[in-house]
Short mmCIF file of C-alpha atoms in Angstrom, two decimals:
data_model
loop_
_atom_site.label_atom_id
_atom_site.label_comp_id
_atom_site.label_asym_id
_atom_site.label_seq_id
_atom_site.Cartn_x
_atom_site.Cartn_y
_atom_site.Cartn_z
CA MET A 110 -18.45 36.18 10.26
CA ASN A 111 -20.69 38.34 11.25
CA LYS A 112 -19.19 41.54 12.47
CA SER A 113 -22.08 41.53 15.62
CA LEU A 114 -20.08 38.15 16.61
CA VAL A 115 -16.59 39.86 16.61
CA SER A 116 -17.98 42.56 18.96
CA LEU A 117 -19.69 40.47 21.82
CA LYS A 118 -17.84 40.63 24.68
CA LEU A 119 -16.98 36.07 24.94
CA CYS A 120 -15.23 33.87 27.26
CA ALA A 121 -13.89 31.72 25.48
CA VAL A 122 -15.08 28.20 26.34
CA PHE A 123 -13.15 24.35 24.99
CA VAL A 124 -15.20 22.18 25.00
CA VAL A 125 -14.28 18.06 24.16
CA ALA A 126 -17.83 15.87 24.01
CA ALA A 127 -18.00 12.73 22.70
CA LEU A 128 -19.86 12.22 19.32
CA VAL A 129 -18.93 9.47 18.06
CA GLY A 130 -21.45 6.13 18.51
CA CYS A 131 -23.77 7.76 19.20
CA GLY A 132 -20.71 22.15 -11.67
CA GLY A 133 -20.36 25.49 -11.73
CA GLU A 134 -19.20 28.06 -13.97
CA ASP A 135 -15.99 27.79 -15.76
CA VAL A 136 -14.65 31.05 -14.96
CA GLY A 137 -10.74 30.71 -15.48
CA GLY A 138 -7.70 31.07 -13.63
CA SER A 139 -5.33 29.15 -15.40
CA PRO A 140 -1.89 28.50 -13.75
CA ALA A 141 0.62 31.64 -14.87
CA PRO A 142 3.61 30.38 -17.43
CA GLY A 143 6.16 28.59 -16.51
CA THR A 144 4.26 27.31 -13.51
CA ASP A 145 5.39 23.24 -13.40
CA VAL A 146 1.43 22.03 -12.39
CA GLY A 147 1.44 18.84 -11.74
CA VAL A 148 -1.54 16.63 -10.33
CA VAL A 149 -0.94 14.35 -8.33
CA PRO A 150 -2.77 10.94 -6.70
CA VAL A 151 -4.46 12.26 -3.25
CA GLY A 152 -7.05 9.02 -1.27
CA PRO A 153 -7.02 5.36 -1.42
CA SER A 154 -4.06 4.04 -3.41
CA ALA A 155 -2.16 7.58 -3.56
CA SER A 156 1.05 6.77 -4.86
CA ALA A 157 4.01 9.13 -2.93
CA PRO A 158 5.89 11.15 -5.70
CA SER A 159 8.87 10.18 -6.01
CA VAL A 160 10.74 13.52 -5.69
CA SER A 161 9.69 16.03 -2.70
CA GLN A 162 8.03 18.49 -4.44
CA LEU A 163 5.20 21.07 -3.34
CA VAL A 164 2.25 19.31 -6.07
CA LEU A 165 -1.51 21.22 -7.32
CA VAL A 166 -3.52 18.28 -6.41
CA ALA A 167 -6.81 20.17 -7.75
CA GLY A 168 -8.93 23.51 -8.28
CA GLY A 169 -8.05 26.51 -9.82
CA ALA A 170 -10.75 26.59 -12.38
CA GLY A 171 -12.91 30.11 -11.31
CA SER A 172 -14.35 31.10 -8.15
CA THR A 173 -17.08 28.76 -7.95
CA THR A 174 -18.16 25.56 -7.18
CA LYS A 175 -16.99 23.20 -9.98
CA ASP A 176 -16.80 19.31 -9.83
CA GLY A 177 -14.11 18.11 -11.62
CA THR A 178 -10.50 16.21 -12.09
CA GLY A 179 -6.95 18.02 -11.17
CA ALA A 180 -6.77 21.93 -12.35
CA GLU A 181 -10.25 20.83 -14.09
CA ALA A 182 -11.84 21.81 -10.77
CA ALA A 183 -12.59 24.79 -8.56
CA PHE A 184 -13.15 25.70 -5.53
CA ARG A 185 -15.74 28.73 -4.67
CA ALA A 186 -13.68 29.63 -0.51
CA ILE A 187 -11.95 26.73 0.68
CA GLN A 188 -12.11 27.40 4.95
CA SER A 189 -11.09 23.54 6.72
CA VAL A 190 -9.58 21.00 5.17
CA SER A 191 -9.68 16.84 6.37
CA ALA A 192 -8.05 13.54 5.66
CA GLY A 193 -9.76 10.73 6.29
CA PRO A 194 -7.95 7.01 7.22
CA ASP A 195 -8.53 6.33 3.76
CA GLY A 196 -6.47 8.58 2.95
CA MET A 197 -9.62 10.58 0.84
CA ILE A 198 -9.70 14.72 1.48
CA TYR A 199 -12.65 17.55 2.69
CA VAL A 200 -12.87 20.75 2.00
CA ALA A 201 -15.75 22.59 3.67
CA ASP A 202 -16.07 24.58 0.57
CA ALA A 203 -18.01 28.43 0.28
CA SER A 204 -21.16 26.41 2.58
CA THR A 205 -20.73 23.14 0.78
CA ILE A 206 -19.09 19.70 1.97
CA ARG A 207 -16.56 18.30 -1.03
CA LYS A 208 -14.60 14.95 -1.61
CA VAL A 209 -11.32 14.75 -3.01
CA ALA A 210 -10.45 11.36 -4.40
CA ASN A 211 -7.69 9.51 -6.10
CA GLY A 212 -6.53 11.33 -8.86
CA GLY A 213 -7.53 15.03 -7.47
CA VAL A 214 -11.24 14.01 -8.64
CA VAL A 215 -13.08 16.32 -6.65
CA THR A 216 -16.84 16.06 -6.29
CA THR A 217 -19.48 18.15 -4.18
CA LEU A 218 -20.58 15.73 -0.58
CA ALA A 219 -23.20 18.07 0.76
CA GLY A 220 -24.64 21.43 0.37
CA HIS A 221 -25.58 24.21 -1.97
CA ALA A 222 -22.85 26.21 -3.33
CA THR A 223 -25.02 29.70 -3.00
CA GLU A 224 -27.53 28.76 -0.36
CA TYR A 225 -27.23 28.76 3.63
CA GLY A 226 -28.62 27.76 6.08
CA THR A 227 -29.81 24.80 9.21
CA ALA A 228 -31.67 22.00 6.79
CA ASN A 229 -30.15 18.85 7.32
CA GLY A 230 -31.28 16.20 4.45
CA ILE A 231 -28.86 14.00 1.70
CA GLY A 232 -26.30 15.71 -1.00
CA SER A 233 -27.43 18.77 -2.06
CA SER A 234 -31.40 18.98 0.15
CA ALA A 235 -28.97 19.83 2.60
CA ARG A 236 -27.65 23.85 3.52
CA PHE A 237 -24.46 25.03 5.96
CA GLY A 238 -23.39 28.21 6.65
CA GLY A 239 -20.57 29.89 4.82
CA PRO A 240 -18.40 33.49 4.69
CA LEU A 241 -21.37 36.02 5.84
CA ASP A 242 -20.00 38.22 3.87
CA GLY A 243 -19.47 36.40 0.79
CA ASN A 244 -15.76 37.22 0.47
CA PHE A 245 -13.58 35.08 2.74
CA LYS A 246 -10.32 35.82 0.38
CA SER A 247 -10.20 39.24 2.60
CA ARG A 248 -10.40 37.37 5.69
CA LEU A 249 -7.84 35.11 5.66
CA VAL A 250 -5.97 37.32 7.44
CA ASP A 251 -8.44 38.57 9.57
CA THR A 252 -7.25 37.32 13.22
CA ALA A 253 -10.43 37.83 14.45
CA ASN A 254 -12.75 36.08 12.81
CA PRO A 255 -12.76 32.52 12.81
CA PRO A 256 -13.79 30.34 9.90
CA ALA A 257 -17.60 29.70 9.26
CA LEU A 258 -17.04 25.86 9.19
CA THR A 259 -14.43 23.40 10.15
CA ILE A 260 -14.38 19.89 9.34
CA ALA A 261 -13.02 16.91 11.19
CA ALA A 262 -13.05 13.38 9.06
CA THR A 263 -13.22 9.90 11.42
CA ALA A 264 -12.91 6.48 10.99
CA ASP A 265 -16.31 5.78 11.81
CA GLY A 266 -17.13 7.11 7.79
CA MET A 267 -18.08 10.79 9.12
CA VAL A 268 -17.03 14.17 8.73
CA TYR A 269 -17.75 16.48 11.51
CA VAL A 270 -18.67 19.96 10.58
CA SER A 271 -18.39 23.39 13.43
CA ASP A 272 -21.79 24.81 11.64
CA LEU A 273 -20.91 29.22 12.74
CA LEU A 274 -24.34 30.01 10.77
CA GLY A 275 -25.68 32.99 13.01
CA GLY A 276 -22.96 32.83 15.45
CA ALA A 277 -25.04 30.31 17.65
CA GLY A 278 -24.37 27.00 15.54
CA ALA A 279 -23.96 23.27 16.24
CA ILE A 280 -21.95 20.63 15.23
CA ARG A 281 -23.51 18.95 12.22
CA GLN A 282 -22.45 14.98 10.86
CA VAL A 283 -22.38 13.72 7.21
CA ASP A 284 -22.11 10.29 6.10
CA VAL A 285 -19.63 10.16 3.33
CA SER A 286 -21.26 7.10 1.90
CA SER A 287 -24.35 8.10 1.82
CA GLY A 288 -24.02 12.38 1.83
CA MET A 289 -26.95 12.33 4.81
CA VAL A 290 -25.91 15.13 6.91
CA SER A 291 -27.85 15.92 10.93
CA THR A 292 -26.98 17.75 14.03
CA ARG A 293 -25.06 16.38 16.29
CA TYR A 294 -24.96 19.51 18.94
CA ALA A 295 -26.82 22.20 17.99
CA VAL A 296 -26.62 25.92 20.47
CA SER A 297 -29.65 27.10 21.95
CA ALA A 298 -30.28 30.67 23.47
CA ALA A 299 -30.63 28.69 26.98
CA ASP A 300 -26.81 27.62 26.47
CA LYS A 301 -25.94 31.05 27.02
CA MET A 302 -23.16 29.76 23.57
CA SER A 303 -21.67 31.46 20.66
CA GLY A 304 -19.80 29.06 18.64
CA PRO A 305 -18.98 26.28 18.06
CA PHE A 306 -15.42 27.77 16.48
CA GLU A 307 -13.37 25.08 15.46
CA LEU A 308 -13.44 21.30 15.13
CA ALA A 309 -11.09 18.61 16.44
CA VAL A 310 -11.28 14.82 16.48
CA ASN A 311 -9.75 12.01 18.57
CA ASP A 312 -9.68 8.29 17.00
CA ARG A 313 -11.80 7.61 20.81
CA GLY A 314 -14.17 9.27 19.61
CA GLN A 315 -13.94 12.24 21.68
CA ALA A 316 -14.52 16.25 20.06
CA ALA A 317 -12.70 19.17 20.70
CA PHE A 318 -13.96 22.58 19.96
CA PHE A 319 -14.49 26.18 21.33
CA GLN A 320 -17.25 28.30 22.54
CA ALA A 321 -17.55 31.36 23.82
CA ALA A 322 -20.23 31.84 26.71
CA ILE A 323 -21.76 35.06 27.05
CA PRO A 324 -23.21 37.09 29.77
CA GLU A 325 -26.77 37.19 27.91
CA PHE A 326 -27.29 35.33 25.05
CA GLY A 327 -27.60 37.92 21.81
CA VAL A 328 -25.94 40.33 23.73
CA CYS A 329 -23.30 42.62 22.29
CA CYS A 330 -20.65 43.95 24.03
CA ALA A 331 -16.85 44.21 23.26
CA GLY A 332 -13.88 41.58 23.01
CA PHE A 333 -13.15 38.45 23.69
CA ASN A 334 -11.85 38.13 26.78
CA ASP A 335 -11.67 35.41 29.33
CA ARG A 336 -10.67 31.80 28.74
CA PHE A 337 -13.27 28.62 30.60
CA ILE A 338 -11.49 25.04 29.53
CA ARG A 339 -14.55 22.88 30.15
CA ILE A 340 -14.87 19.22 29.21
CA ALA A 341 -18.29 17.38 28.39
CA SER A 342 -19.09 13.74 27.48
CA SER A 343 -22.43 15.00 26.75
CA ALA A 344 -23.97 17.43 25.06
CA SER A 345 -25.19 18.92 28.50
CA ALA A 346 -22.78 17.16 30.86
CA VAL A 347 -20.29 19.86 31.35
CA THR A 348 -17.50 19.76 33.66
CA ALA A 349 -14.22 21.75 34.09
CA LEU A 350 -10.89 21.04 32.63
CA PRO A 351 -7.75 22.03 34.78
CA GLY A 352 -6.12 25.74 33.58
CA ALA A 353 -6.48 28.59 34.97
CA GLU A 354 -8.05 31.33 32.87
CA THR A 355 -5.95 33.62 30.89
CA PRO A 356 -7.39 36.99 30.77
CA SER A 357 -6.98 38.81 26.97
CA SER A 358 -6.35 35.51 24.48
CA LEU A 359 -8.49 34.68 21.47
CA PHE A 360 -8.78 30.98 21.08
CA ARG A 361 -7.49 30.14 17.25
CA LYS A 362 -7.15 26.38 16.63
CA LEU A 363 -6.84 22.59 17.80
CA ALA A 364 -5.06 19.30 17.22
CA PHE A 365 -5.70 15.89 18.87
CA ASP A 366 -1.90 14.23 18.97
CA SER A 367 -1.53 10.11 18.78
CA SER A 368 -2.08 9.55 22.52
CA GLY A 369 -5.11 12.05 22.26
CA ARG A 370 -3.98 14.92 24.29
CA VAL A 371 -5.02 18.07 23.43
CA HIS A 372 -2.98 20.92 21.12
CA VAL A 373 -4.27 24.66 21.53
CA LEU A 374 -2.93 27.31 19.44
CA GLU A 375 -4.13 30.62 20.59
CA TRP A 376 -3.61 34.53 19.89
CA ALA A 377 -0.84 35.77 22.03
CA PRO A 378 -1.27 39.29 24.22
CA GLU A 379 1.57 41.05 22.92
CA GLY A 380 2.18 39.03 19.32
CA GLY A 381 2.67 36.09 17.53
CA SER A 382 0.21 32.55 18.51
CA ARG A 383 1.43 30.52 21.74
CA ILE A 384 0.92 26.63 21.36
CA SER A 385 -0.74 24.61 24.61
CA ARG A 386 -0.90 21.06 25.24
CA LEU A 387 -3.30 18.94 28.52
CA ASP A 388 -0.44 16.93 28.70
CA GLY A 389 -1.31 14.75 32.10
CA GLY A 390 -3.77 17.81 33.91
CA ALA A 391 -2.14 20.68 33.50
CA TRP A 392 -1.43 22.48 30.56
CA GLN A 393 2.29 23.09 28.93
CA THR A 394 3.67 25.67 27.03
CA VAL A 395 4.56 23.89 23.59
CA LEU A 396 6.11 26.99 22.12
CA ALA A 397 5.95 30.67 23.52
CA PRO A 398 4.80 34.03 20.96
CA SER A 399 7.51 34.62 19.41
CA ALA A 400 8.12 37.83 16.58
CA ASP A 401 10.15 35.80 14.48
CA SER A 402 7.80 33.03 14.68
CA ILE A 403 4.00 31.79 13.54
CA SER A 404 1.85 35.19 13.15
CA ALA A 405 -1.66 35.52 14.81
CA ALA A 406 -2.98 35.10 11.38
CA VAL A 407 -3.32 31.36 11.59
CA GLY A 408 -5.19 29.07 8.93
CA GLY A 409 -4.78 25.84 10.08
CA MET A 410 -2.64 23.29 12.29
CA ALA A 411 -2.77 19.51 11.96
CA ILE A 412 -0.36 17.24 13.64
CA ASP A 413 1.35 13.85 11.80
CA GLU A 414 1.92 10.56 13.75
CA ASN A 415 5.02 11.43 15.40
CA ASN A 416 3.10 14.37 17.32
CA ASN A 417 5.18 17.35 15.03
CA LEU A 418 2.77 20.42 14.44
CA TYR A 419 1.71 21.80 10.95
CA VAL A 420 0.55 25.40 11.14
CA ALA A 421 -0.38 27.52 7.93
CA ASP A 422 0.33 31.08 8.38
CA SER A 423 -1.45 33.07 6.00
CA ILE A 424 0.68 36.18 7.15
CA LYS A 425 4.23 34.77 6.71
CA HIS A 426 3.11 32.92 3.22
CA VAL A 427 4.35 30.04 5.54
CA VAL A 428 3.90 26.18 6.95
CA TRP A 429 5.66 26.12 10.17
CA LYS A 430 6.41 22.28 11.59
CA VAL A 431 6.64 22.92 15.61
CA SER A 432 8.42 20.03 17.43
CA PRO A 433 7.24 17.80 20.15
CA SER A 434 9.80 19.80 21.85
CA GLY A 435 8.66 23.00 20.75
CA GLN A 436 11.42 23.75 17.83
CA ALA A 437 9.33 25.69 14.78
CA THR A 438 11.10 25.16 11.22
CA VAL A 439 9.54 26.22 8.03
CA PHE A 440 7.93 23.51 5.97
CA LEU A 441 6.98 24.69 3.09
CA GLY A 442 7.04 28.47 1.68
CA ASN A 443 9.30 31.05 1.86
CA LEU A 444 10.18 32.87 4.93
CA VAL A 445 8.78 36.91 4.54
CA SER A 446 10.28 39.95 5.72
CA THR A 447 7.93 41.84 8.42
CA SER A 448 8.02 44.38 5.70
CA ALA A 449 6.33 42.15 3.20
CA ALA A 450 4.35 40.43 5.44
CA GLY A 451 0.55 39.94 4.58
CA GLU A 452 1.56 40.89 0.69
CA GLU A 453 0.16 38.99 -1.94
CA THR A 454 3.50 36.55 -3.51
CA ALA A 455 3.00 34.00 -6.45
CA VAL A 456 3.13 29.92 -5.57
CA GLN A 457 5.57 28.19 -7.25
CA LEU A 458 5.53 24.71 -7.62
CA GLY A 459 8.15 22.11 -7.55
CA ASP A 460 10.94 21.59 -5.18
CA ILE A 461 10.02 22.39 -1.74
CA PRO A 462 9.95 24.04 0.27
CA GLY A 463 8.20 26.07 -2.55
CA ARG A 464 6.45 29.17 -2.39
CA LEU A 465 3.24 30.07 -0.65
CA ASN A 466 -0.15 32.72 -0.86
CA ARG A 467 -1.90 32.48 1.75
CA PRO A 468 -1.84 28.93 3.12
CA TYR A 469 -5.04 28.54 5.69
CA ALA A 470 -6.85 25.40 5.64
CA ILE A 471 -4.09 22.55 6.27
CA ALA A 472 -5.09 18.76 6.91
CA VAL A 473 -2.17 15.46 7.31
CA ASP A 474 -2.79 12.26 4.92
CA LYS A 475 -1.56 9.65 7.55
CA LYS A 476 -2.45 7.03 4.71
CA ASN A 477 -0.17 8.78 2.00
CA LYS A 478 2.38 10.35 4.25
CA ARG A 479 1.46 13.97 2.56
CA LEU A 480 0.56 17.49 3.71
CA VAL A 481 -2.55 19.15 2.04
CA VAL A 482 -2.76 22.88 2.07
CA GLY A 483 -5.97 24.77 1.22
CA ASP A 484 -3.84 28.04 -0.46
CA ILE A 485 -4.75 30.80 -3.09
CA MET A 486 -3.41 30.36 -6.67
CA ASN A 487 -3.56 33.29 -9.55
CA GLY A 488 -6.11 34.53 -7.80
CA GLU A 489 -8.59 30.94 -7.27
CA PHE A 490 -8.62 28.89 -4.56
CA VAL A 491 -6.89 25.32 -4.80
CA LEU A 492 -5.71 22.63 -2.96
CA LEU A 493 -2.00 21.60 -2.48
CA SER A 494 0.30 18.89 -0.73
CA ALA A 495 3.52 18.04 -0.18
CA PRO A 496 5.41 14.40 0.90
CA LEU A 497 5.88 14.40 5.22
#
């Protein structure tokens, strides 16, 4: 994200809006010798592995946007992942929306790999925002910068996209059957808002996302400060949600549970991350910040049908599992010591928990009962999966 956006004096805003109803070059990147790389089907009719293993779904064939199957496919910059109700996996990859079907078959649904923009249209004629500095890998552990694109696949056959192009972005939608891209909600100068940051959509068609209210649109100030929680029945009808201001907070991630309750993960001023849940009109702390728990470098958060949260921790090289009662345990990866946190590590596939390097994007595939994780293996972006 443009660093001038990060320097804005912002009031982070949480908005809920009703949305539903209205090849590239091959530059190498093969697995290291001795690495057990398996490609497991993901998507409709996919079968779960017979044992609990961390496996490669797709990616690794270079730092580009290349369609293909399994390890022959490539991702340029995985920012966000979402699973559709049919088990199809969707990936916000640089400035494109990719689709991963049964057998790890990767195709590009919409957007252009190297051209950013706001144009609507079908397939490759549409344009999205992307990592504005062109180096997404270095941003995975940058706690001040959210991804430029966050996606959420829904049962109505749409993939919704929070598009942060230029800081004053939009909620876009992609029809998965046709690849048609259109805009559902756009931020204007009159809104005096920046964003939207992040995106989650529940089964009833409510979309949650963060925005940043600024005193004067486009004026640079300093830092994220106050949090205001708001709800919108439409883009123009916004009222306050229950919840007090939380000074010096920085929103990170969002998720809806099976009951439609909103979960928010935010950076805590004392260090680490806090998870809160809106229940019965009041905010409850699910997980308090701790040096021994989730770091501030969270790339993704997802939730399963039993309301367990999964959090990708890029600094500590793990995926955390947080129970509804707030118990945090390592689900995938090897928790590193504080002194080694943030250093590059080798991905180890095979029996879980395995090892992760920079787990970032994350999604729960409820149909196939698996967790899908975006990571960097041998210097290239890949999608991994493990059974739940």
